PDB file of C-alpha atoms and ligand atoms in Angstrom:
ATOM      1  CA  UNK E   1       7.008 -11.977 -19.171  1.00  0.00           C
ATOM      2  CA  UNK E   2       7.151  -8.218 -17.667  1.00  0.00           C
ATOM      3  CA  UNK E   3       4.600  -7.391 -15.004  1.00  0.00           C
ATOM      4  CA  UNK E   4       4.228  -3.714 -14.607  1.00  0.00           C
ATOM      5  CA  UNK E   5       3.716  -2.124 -12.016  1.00  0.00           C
ATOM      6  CA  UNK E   6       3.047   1.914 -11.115  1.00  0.00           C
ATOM      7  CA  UNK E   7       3.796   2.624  -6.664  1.00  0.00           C
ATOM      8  CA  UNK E   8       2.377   5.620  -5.749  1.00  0.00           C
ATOM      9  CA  UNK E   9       3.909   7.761  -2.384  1.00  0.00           C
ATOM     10  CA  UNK E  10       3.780  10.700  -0.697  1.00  0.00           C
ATOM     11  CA  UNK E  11       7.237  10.800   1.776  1.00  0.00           C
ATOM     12  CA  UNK E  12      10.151   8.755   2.547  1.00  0.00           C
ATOM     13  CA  UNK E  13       8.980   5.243   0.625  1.00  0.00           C
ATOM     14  CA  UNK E  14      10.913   2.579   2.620  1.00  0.00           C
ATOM     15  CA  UNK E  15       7.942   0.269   1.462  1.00  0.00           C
ATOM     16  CA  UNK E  16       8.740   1.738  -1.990  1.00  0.00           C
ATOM     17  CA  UNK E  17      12.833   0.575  -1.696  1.00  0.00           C
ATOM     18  CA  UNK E  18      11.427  -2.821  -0.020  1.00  0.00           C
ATOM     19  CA  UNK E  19       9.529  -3.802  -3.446  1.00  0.00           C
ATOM     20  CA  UNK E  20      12.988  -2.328  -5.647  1.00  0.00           C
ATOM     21  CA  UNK E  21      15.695  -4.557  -3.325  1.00  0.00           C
ATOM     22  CA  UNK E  22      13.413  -7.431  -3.825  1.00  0.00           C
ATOM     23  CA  UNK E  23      13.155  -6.984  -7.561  1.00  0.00           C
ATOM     24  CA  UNK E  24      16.223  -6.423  -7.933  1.00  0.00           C
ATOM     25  CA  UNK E  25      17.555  -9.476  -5.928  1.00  0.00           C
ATOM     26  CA  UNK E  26      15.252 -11.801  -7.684  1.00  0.00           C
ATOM     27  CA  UNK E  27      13.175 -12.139  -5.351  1.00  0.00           C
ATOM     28  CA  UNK E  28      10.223 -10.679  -7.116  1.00  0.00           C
ATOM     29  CA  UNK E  29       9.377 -10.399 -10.796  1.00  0.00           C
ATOM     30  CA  UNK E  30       7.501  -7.379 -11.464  1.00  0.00           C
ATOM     31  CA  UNK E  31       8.548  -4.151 -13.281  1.00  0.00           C
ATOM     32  CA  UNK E  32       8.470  -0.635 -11.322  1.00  0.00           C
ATOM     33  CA  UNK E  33       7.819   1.194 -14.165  1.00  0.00           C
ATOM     34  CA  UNK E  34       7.379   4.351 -12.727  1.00  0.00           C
ATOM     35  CA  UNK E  35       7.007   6.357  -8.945  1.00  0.00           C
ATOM     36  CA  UNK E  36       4.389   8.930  -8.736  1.00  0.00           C
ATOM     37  CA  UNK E  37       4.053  11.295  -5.662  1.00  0.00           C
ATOM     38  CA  UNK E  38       1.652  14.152  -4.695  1.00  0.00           C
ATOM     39  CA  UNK E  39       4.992  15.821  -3.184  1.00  0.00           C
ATOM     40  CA  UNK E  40       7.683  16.829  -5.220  1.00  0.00           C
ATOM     41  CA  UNK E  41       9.978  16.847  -1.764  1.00  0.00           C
ATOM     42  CA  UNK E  42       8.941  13.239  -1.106  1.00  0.00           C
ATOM     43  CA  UNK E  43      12.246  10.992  -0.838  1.00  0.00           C
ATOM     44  CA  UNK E  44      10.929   8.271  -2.549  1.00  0.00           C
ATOM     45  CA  UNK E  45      11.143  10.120  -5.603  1.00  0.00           C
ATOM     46  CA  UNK E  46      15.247  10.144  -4.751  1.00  0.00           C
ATOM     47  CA  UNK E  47      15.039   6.227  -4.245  1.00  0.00           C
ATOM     48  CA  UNK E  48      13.200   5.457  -7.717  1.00  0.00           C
ATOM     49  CA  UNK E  49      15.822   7.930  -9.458  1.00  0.00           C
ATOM     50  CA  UNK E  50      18.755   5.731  -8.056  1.00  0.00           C
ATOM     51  CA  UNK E  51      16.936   2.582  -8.891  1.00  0.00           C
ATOM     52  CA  UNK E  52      16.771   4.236 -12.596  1.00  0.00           C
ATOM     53  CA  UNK E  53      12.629   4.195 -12.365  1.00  0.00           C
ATOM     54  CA  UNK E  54      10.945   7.013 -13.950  1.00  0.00           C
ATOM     55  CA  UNK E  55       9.653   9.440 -11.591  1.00  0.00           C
ATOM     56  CA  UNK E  56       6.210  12.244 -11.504  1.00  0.00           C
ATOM     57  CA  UNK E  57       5.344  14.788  -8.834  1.00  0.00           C
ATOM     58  CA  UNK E  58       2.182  15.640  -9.118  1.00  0.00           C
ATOM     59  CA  UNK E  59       1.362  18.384  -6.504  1.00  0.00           C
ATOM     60  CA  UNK E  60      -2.377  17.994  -5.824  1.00  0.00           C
ATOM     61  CA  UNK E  61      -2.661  21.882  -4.284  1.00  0.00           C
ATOM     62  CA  UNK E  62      -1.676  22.475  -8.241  1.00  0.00           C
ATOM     63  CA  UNK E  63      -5.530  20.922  -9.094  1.00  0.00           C
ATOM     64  CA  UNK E  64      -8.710  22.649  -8.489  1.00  0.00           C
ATOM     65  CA  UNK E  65     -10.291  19.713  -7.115  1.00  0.00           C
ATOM     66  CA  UNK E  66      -9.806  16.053  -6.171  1.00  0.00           C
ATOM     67  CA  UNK E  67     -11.098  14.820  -8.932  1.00  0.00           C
ATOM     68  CA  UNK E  68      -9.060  16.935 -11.431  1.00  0.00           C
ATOM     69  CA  UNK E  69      -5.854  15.659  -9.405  1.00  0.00           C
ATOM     70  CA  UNK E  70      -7.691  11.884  -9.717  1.00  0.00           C
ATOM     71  CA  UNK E  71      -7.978  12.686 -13.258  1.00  0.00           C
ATOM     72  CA  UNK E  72      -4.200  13.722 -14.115  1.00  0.00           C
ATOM     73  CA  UNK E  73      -2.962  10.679 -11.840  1.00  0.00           C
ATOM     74  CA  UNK E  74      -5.164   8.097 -13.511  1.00  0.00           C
ATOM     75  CA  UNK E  75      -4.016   9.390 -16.794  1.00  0.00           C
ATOM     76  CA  UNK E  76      -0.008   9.691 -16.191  1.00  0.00           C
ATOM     77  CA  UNK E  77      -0.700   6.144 -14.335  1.00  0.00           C
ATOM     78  CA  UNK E  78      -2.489   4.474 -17.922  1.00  0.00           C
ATOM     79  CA  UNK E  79       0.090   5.685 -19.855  1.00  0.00           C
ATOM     80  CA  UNK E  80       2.381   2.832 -18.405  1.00  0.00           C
ATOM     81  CA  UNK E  81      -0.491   0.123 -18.430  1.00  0.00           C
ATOM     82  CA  UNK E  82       0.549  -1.545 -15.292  1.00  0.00           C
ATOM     83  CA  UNK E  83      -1.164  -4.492 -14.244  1.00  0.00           C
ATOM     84  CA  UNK E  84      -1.073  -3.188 -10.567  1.00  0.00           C
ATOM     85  CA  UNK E  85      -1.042   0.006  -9.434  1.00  0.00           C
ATOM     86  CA  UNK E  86       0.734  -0.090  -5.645  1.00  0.00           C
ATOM     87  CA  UNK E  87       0.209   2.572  -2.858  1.00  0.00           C
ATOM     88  CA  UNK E  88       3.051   2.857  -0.921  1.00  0.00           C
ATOM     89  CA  UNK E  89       1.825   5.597   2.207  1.00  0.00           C
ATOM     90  CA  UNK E  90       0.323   7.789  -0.402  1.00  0.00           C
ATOM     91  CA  UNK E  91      -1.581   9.878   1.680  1.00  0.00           C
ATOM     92  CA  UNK E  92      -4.248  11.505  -0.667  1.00  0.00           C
ATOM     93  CA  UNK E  93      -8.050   9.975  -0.495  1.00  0.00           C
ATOM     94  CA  UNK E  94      -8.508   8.945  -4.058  1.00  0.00           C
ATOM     95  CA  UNK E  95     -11.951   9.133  -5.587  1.00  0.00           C
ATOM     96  CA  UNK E  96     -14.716   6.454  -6.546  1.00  0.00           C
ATOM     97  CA  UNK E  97     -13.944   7.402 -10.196  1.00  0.00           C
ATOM     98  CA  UNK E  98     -10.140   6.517  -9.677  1.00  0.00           C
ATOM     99  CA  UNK E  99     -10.773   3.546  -7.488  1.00  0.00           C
ATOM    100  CA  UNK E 100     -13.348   1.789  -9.695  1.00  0.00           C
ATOM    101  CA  UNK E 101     -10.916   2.930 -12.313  1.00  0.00           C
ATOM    102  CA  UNK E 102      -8.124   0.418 -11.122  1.00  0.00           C
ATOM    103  CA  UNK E 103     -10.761  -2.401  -8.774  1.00  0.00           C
ATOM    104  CA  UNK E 104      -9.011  -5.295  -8.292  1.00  0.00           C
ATOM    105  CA  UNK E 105      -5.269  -4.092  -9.417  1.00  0.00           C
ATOM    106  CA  UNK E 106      -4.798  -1.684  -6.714  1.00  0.00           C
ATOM    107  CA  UNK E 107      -3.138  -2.685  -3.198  1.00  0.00           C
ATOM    108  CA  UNK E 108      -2.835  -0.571   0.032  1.00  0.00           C
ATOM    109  CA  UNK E 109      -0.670  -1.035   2.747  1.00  0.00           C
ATOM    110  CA  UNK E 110      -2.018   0.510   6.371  1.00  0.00           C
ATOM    111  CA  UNK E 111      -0.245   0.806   9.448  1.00  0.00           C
ATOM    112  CA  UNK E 112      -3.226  -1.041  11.946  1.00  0.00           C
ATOM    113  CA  UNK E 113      -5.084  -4.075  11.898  1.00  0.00           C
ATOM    114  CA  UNK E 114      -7.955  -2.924  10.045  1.00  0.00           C
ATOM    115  CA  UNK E 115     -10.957  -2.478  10.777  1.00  0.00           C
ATOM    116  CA  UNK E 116      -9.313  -0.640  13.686  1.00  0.00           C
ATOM    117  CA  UNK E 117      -7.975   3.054  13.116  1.00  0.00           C
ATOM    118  CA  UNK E 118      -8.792   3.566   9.566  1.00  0.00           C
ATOM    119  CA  UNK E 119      -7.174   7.114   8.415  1.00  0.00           C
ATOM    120  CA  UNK E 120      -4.267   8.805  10.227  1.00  0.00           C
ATOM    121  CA  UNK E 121      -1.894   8.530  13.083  1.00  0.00           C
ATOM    122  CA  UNK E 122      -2.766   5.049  13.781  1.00  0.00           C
ATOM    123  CA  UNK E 123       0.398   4.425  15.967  1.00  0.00           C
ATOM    124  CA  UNK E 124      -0.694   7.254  18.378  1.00  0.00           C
ATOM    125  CA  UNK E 125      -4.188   6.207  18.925  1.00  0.00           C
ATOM    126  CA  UNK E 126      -3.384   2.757  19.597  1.00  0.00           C
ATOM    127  CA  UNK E 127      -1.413   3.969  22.388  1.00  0.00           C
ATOM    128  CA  UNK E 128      -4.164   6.168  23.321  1.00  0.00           C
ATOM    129  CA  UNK E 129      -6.273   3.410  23.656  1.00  0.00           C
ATOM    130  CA  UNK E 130      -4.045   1.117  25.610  1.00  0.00           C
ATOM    131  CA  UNK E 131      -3.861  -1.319  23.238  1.00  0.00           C
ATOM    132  CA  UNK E 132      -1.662  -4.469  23.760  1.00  0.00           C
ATOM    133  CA  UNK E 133      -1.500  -5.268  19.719  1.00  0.00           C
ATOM    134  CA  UNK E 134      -1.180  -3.657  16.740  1.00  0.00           C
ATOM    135  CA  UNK E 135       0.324  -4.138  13.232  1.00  0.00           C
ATOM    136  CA  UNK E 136      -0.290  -3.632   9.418  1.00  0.00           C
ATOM    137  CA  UNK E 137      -2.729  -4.725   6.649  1.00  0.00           C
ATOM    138  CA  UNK E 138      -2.338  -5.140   3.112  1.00  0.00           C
ATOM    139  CA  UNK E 139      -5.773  -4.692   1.102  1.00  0.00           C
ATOM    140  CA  UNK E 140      -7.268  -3.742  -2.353  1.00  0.00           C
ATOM    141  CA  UNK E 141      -8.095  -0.481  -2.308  1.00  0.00           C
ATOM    142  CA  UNK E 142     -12.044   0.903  -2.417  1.00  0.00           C
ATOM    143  CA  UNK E 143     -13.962   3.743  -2.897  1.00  0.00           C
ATOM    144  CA  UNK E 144     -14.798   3.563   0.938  1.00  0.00           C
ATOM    145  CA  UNK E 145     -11.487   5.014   2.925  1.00  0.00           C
ATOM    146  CA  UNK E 146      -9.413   2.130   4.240  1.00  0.00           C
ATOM    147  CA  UNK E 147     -12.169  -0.361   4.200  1.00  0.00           C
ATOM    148  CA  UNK E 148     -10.895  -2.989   0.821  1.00  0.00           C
ATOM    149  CA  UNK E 149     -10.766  -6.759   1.271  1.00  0.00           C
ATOM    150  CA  UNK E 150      -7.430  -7.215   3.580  1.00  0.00           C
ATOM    151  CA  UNK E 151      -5.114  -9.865   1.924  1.00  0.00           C
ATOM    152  CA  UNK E 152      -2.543 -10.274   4.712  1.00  0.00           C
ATOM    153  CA  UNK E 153      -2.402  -8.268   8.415  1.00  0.00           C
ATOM    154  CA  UNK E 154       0.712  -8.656  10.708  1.00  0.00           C
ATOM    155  CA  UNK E 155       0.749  -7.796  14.450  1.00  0.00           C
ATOM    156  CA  UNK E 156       3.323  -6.542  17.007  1.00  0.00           C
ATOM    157  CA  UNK E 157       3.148  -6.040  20.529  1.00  0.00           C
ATOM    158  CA  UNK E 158       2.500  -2.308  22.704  1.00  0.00           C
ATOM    159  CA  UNK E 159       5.222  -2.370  25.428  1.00  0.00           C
ATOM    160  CA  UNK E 160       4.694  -0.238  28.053  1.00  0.00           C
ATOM    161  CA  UNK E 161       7.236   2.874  27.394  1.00  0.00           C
ATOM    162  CA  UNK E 162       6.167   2.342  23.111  1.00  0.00           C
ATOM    163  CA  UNK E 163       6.230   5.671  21.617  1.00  0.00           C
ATOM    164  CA  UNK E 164       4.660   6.183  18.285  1.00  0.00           C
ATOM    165  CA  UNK E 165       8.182   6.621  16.753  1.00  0.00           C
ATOM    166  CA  UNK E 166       9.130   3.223  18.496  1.00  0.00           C
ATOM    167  CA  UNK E 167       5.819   1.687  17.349  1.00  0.00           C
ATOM    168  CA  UNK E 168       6.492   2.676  13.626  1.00  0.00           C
ATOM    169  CA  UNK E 169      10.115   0.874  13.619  1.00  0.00           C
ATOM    170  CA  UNK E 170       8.381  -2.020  14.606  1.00  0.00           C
ATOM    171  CA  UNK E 171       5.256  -1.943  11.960  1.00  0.00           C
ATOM    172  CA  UNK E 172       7.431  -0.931   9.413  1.00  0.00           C
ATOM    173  CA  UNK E 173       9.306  -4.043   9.640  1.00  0.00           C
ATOM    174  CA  UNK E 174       6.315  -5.995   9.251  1.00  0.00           C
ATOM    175  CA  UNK E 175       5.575  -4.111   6.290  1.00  0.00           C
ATOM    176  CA  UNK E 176       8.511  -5.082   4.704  1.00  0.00           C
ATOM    177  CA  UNK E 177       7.913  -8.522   4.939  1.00  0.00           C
ATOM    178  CA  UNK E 178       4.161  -9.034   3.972  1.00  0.00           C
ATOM    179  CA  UNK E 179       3.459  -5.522   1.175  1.00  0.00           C
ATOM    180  CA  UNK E 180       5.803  -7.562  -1.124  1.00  0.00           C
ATOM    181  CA  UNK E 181       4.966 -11.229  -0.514  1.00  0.00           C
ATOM    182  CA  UNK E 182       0.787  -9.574  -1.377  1.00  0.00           C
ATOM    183  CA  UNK E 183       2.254  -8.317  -4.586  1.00  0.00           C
ATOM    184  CA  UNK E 184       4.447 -11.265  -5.030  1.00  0.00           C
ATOM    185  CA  UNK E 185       1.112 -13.564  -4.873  1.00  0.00           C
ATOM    186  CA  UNK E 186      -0.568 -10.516  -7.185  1.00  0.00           C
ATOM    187  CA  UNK E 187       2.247 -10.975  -9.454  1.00  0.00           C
ATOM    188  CA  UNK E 188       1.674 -14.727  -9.313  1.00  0.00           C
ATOM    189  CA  UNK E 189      -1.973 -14.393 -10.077  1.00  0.00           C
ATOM    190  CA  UNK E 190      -2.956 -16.250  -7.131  1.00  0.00           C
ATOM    191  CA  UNK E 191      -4.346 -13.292  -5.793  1.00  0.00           C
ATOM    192  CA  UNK E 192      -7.367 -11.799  -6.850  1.00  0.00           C
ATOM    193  CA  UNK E 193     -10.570  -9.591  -6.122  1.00  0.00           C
ATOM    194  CA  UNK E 194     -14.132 -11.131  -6.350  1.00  0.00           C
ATOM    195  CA  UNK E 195     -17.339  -9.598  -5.443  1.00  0.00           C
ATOM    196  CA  UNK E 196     -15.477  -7.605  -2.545  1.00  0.00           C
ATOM    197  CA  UNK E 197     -13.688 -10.840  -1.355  1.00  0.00           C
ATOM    198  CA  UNK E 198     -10.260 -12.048  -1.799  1.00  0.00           C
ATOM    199  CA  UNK E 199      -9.513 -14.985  -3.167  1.00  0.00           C
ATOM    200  CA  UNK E 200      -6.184 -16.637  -2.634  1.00  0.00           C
ATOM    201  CA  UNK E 201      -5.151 -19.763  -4.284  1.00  0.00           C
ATOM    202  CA  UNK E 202      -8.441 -20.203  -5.332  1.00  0.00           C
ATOM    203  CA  UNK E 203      -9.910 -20.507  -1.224  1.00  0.00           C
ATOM    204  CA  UNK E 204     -11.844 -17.312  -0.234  1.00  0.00           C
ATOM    205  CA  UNK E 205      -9.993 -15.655   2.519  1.00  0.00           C
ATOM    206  CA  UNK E 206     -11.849 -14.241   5.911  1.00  0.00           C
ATOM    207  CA  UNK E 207     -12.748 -10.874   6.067  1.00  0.00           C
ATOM    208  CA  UNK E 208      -9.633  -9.985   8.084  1.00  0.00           C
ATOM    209  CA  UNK E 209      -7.460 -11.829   5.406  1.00  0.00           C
ATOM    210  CA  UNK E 210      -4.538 -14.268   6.895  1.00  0.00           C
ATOM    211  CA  UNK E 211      -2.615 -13.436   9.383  1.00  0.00           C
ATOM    212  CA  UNK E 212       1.031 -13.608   8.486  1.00  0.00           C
ATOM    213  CA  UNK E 213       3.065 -16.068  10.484  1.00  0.00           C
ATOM    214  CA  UNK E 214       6.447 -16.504  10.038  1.00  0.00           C
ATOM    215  CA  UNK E 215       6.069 -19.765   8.209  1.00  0.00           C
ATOM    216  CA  UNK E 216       3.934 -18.732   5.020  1.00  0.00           C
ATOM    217  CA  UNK E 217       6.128 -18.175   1.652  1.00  0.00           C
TER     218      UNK E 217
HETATM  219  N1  LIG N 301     -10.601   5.851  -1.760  1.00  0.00           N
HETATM  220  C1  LIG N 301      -9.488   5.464  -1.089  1.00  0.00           C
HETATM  221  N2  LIG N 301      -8.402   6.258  -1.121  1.00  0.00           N
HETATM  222  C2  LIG N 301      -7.288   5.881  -0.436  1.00  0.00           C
HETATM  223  C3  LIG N 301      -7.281   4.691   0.320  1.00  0.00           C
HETATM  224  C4  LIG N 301      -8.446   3.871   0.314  1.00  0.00           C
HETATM  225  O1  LIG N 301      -8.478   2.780   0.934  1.00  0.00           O
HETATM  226  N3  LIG N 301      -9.525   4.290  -0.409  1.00  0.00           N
HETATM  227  N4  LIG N 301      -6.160   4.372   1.098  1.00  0.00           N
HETATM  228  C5  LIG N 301      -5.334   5.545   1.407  1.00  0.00           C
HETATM  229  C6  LIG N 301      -4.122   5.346   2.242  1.00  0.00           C
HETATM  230  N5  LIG N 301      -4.455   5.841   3.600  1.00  0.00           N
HETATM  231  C7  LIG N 301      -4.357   4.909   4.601  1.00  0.00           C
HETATM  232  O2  LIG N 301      -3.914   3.761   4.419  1.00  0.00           O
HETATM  233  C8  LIG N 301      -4.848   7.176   3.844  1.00  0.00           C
HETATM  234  C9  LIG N 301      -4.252   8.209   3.128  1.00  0.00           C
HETATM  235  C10 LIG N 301      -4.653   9.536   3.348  1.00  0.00           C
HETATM  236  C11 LIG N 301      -5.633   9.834   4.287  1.00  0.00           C
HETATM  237  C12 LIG N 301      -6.060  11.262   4.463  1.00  0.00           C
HETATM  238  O3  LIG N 301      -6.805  11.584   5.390  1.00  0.00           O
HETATM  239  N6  LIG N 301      -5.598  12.125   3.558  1.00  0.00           N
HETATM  240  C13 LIG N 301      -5.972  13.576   3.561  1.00  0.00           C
HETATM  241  C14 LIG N 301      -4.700  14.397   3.534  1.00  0.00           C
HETATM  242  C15 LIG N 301      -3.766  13.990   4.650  1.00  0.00           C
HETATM  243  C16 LIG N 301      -2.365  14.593   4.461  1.00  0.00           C
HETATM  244  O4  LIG N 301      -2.105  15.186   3.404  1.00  0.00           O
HETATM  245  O5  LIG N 301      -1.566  14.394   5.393  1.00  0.00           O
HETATM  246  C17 LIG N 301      -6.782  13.899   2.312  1.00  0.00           C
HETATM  247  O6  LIG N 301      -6.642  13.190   1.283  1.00  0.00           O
HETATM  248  O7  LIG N 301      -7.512  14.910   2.377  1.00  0.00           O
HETATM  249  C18 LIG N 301      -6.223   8.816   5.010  1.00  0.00           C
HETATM  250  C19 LIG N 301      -5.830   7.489   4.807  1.00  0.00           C
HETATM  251  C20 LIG N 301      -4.941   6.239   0.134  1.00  0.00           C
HETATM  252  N7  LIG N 301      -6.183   6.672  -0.489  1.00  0.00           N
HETATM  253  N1  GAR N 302      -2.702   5.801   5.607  1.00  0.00           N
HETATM  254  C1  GAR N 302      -1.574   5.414   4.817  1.00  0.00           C
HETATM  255  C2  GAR N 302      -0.361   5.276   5.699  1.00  0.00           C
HETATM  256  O1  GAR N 302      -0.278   5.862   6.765  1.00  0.00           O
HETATM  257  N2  GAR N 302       0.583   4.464   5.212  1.00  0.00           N
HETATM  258  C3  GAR N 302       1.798   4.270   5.952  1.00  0.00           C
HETATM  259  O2  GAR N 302       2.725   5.285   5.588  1.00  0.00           O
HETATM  260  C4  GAR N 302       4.035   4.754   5.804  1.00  0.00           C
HETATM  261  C5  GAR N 302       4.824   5.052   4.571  1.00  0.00           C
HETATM  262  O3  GAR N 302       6.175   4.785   4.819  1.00  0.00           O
HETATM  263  P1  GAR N 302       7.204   4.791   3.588  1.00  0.00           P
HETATM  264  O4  GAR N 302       6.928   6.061   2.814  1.00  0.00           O
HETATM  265  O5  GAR N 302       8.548   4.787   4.256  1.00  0.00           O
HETATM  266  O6  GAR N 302       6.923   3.552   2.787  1.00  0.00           O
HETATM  267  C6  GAR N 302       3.893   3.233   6.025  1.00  0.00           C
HETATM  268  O7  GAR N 302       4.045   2.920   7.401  1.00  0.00           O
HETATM  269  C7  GAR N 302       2.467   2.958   5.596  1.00  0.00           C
HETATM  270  O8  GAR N 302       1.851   1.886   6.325  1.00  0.00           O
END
């Protein structure tokens, strides 16, 4: 049976060509049924065209307001029904309308182990801080910035000459690995969202979700 399923992005969307490779190796049974960005320059857009997924730019400096651009999205989103809606680094805030809109079918993925550095340049600022960790959390996505139920976090190591840029390789790799084996248990419906906790398998998970170790599936 088809499981649909809408990514949103704003730039390059490696995380975006991580979910179409599996998918298309058989790894992962869901349906990209279409790639929305907020940038019309984003290269993600290019990577869904090749795949043959059906692509929107919606520029949000086009909308009056937030919730005007929240408005169009949710709208060009329904159209495809999807039964999860991903966001692959789309970098717009979305509003409580949209979020409540799509509770419990909408997934994040955010370079830090929440709750550390919710919001931007996360690599950076855990450098600033002399941090010896840091890594990546899937969650569902909520009205409050960064702050869902985490599903699955995976952590790296700050060397001492780390750059952002060499910080980012690192994360992203991570990301690869654990953004589609959350959707993969989505898709599976062992995954879901109750009373702001996640429940996996039917066990309610900690707050920071499980931390993914090379031997989970
Ligand atoms: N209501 C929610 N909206 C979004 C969430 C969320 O959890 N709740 N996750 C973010 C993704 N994200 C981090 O993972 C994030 C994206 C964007 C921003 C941000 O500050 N955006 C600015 C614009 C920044 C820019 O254009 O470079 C803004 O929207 O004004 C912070 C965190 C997606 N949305
Ligand atoms: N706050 C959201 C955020 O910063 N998300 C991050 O944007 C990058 C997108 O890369 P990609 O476009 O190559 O998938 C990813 O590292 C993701 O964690």
């Amino acid at each position: 049976m088809s499981f649909p399923i809408v990514v949103l992005i704003s730039g390059s969307g490696s995380n975006l060509q991580a979910l179409i490779d599996q998918s298309l190796q058989g790894e992962l049974d869901i349906n990209i049924c279409a790639v929305i960005s907020n940038k019309a320059d984003a290269y993600g857009l290019e990577r869904a065209k090749l795949a043959g997924i059906a692509t929107h730019a919606l520029n949000h400096k086009s909308f009056g307001s937030r919730e005007e651009f929240d408005s169009e999205l949710q709208k060009t989103i329904d159209q495809y029904q999807p039964k999860l809606v991903v966001l692959a680094g789309f970098m717009r805030i979305l509003t409580e309308t949209f979020t409540k809109h799509f509770e419990g079918r909408m997934l994040n993925i955010h370079p830090s182990l929440l709750p550390k550095y919710k919001g931007l340049n996360t690599h950076q600022r855990a450098i600033d801080a002399n941090d010896t960790k840091h890594g990546v959390s899937v969650h569902f996505v909520s009205s409050e910035l960064d702050a869902g139920a985490i599903i699955l976090q995976a952590s790296t190591s700050i060397e001492k000459e780390e750059t952002a840029e060499t910080l980012a390789v690192k994360v992203h790799a991570l990301e690869y690995i654990i953004y589609p084996l959350a959707v993969k248990w989505f898709r599976e419906d062992r995954l879901t969202l109750h009373n702001g906790h996640v429940i996996l398998d039917g066990e309610t998970l900690p707050e920071s979700g499980i931390r993914y170790q090379k031997v989970l599936t």
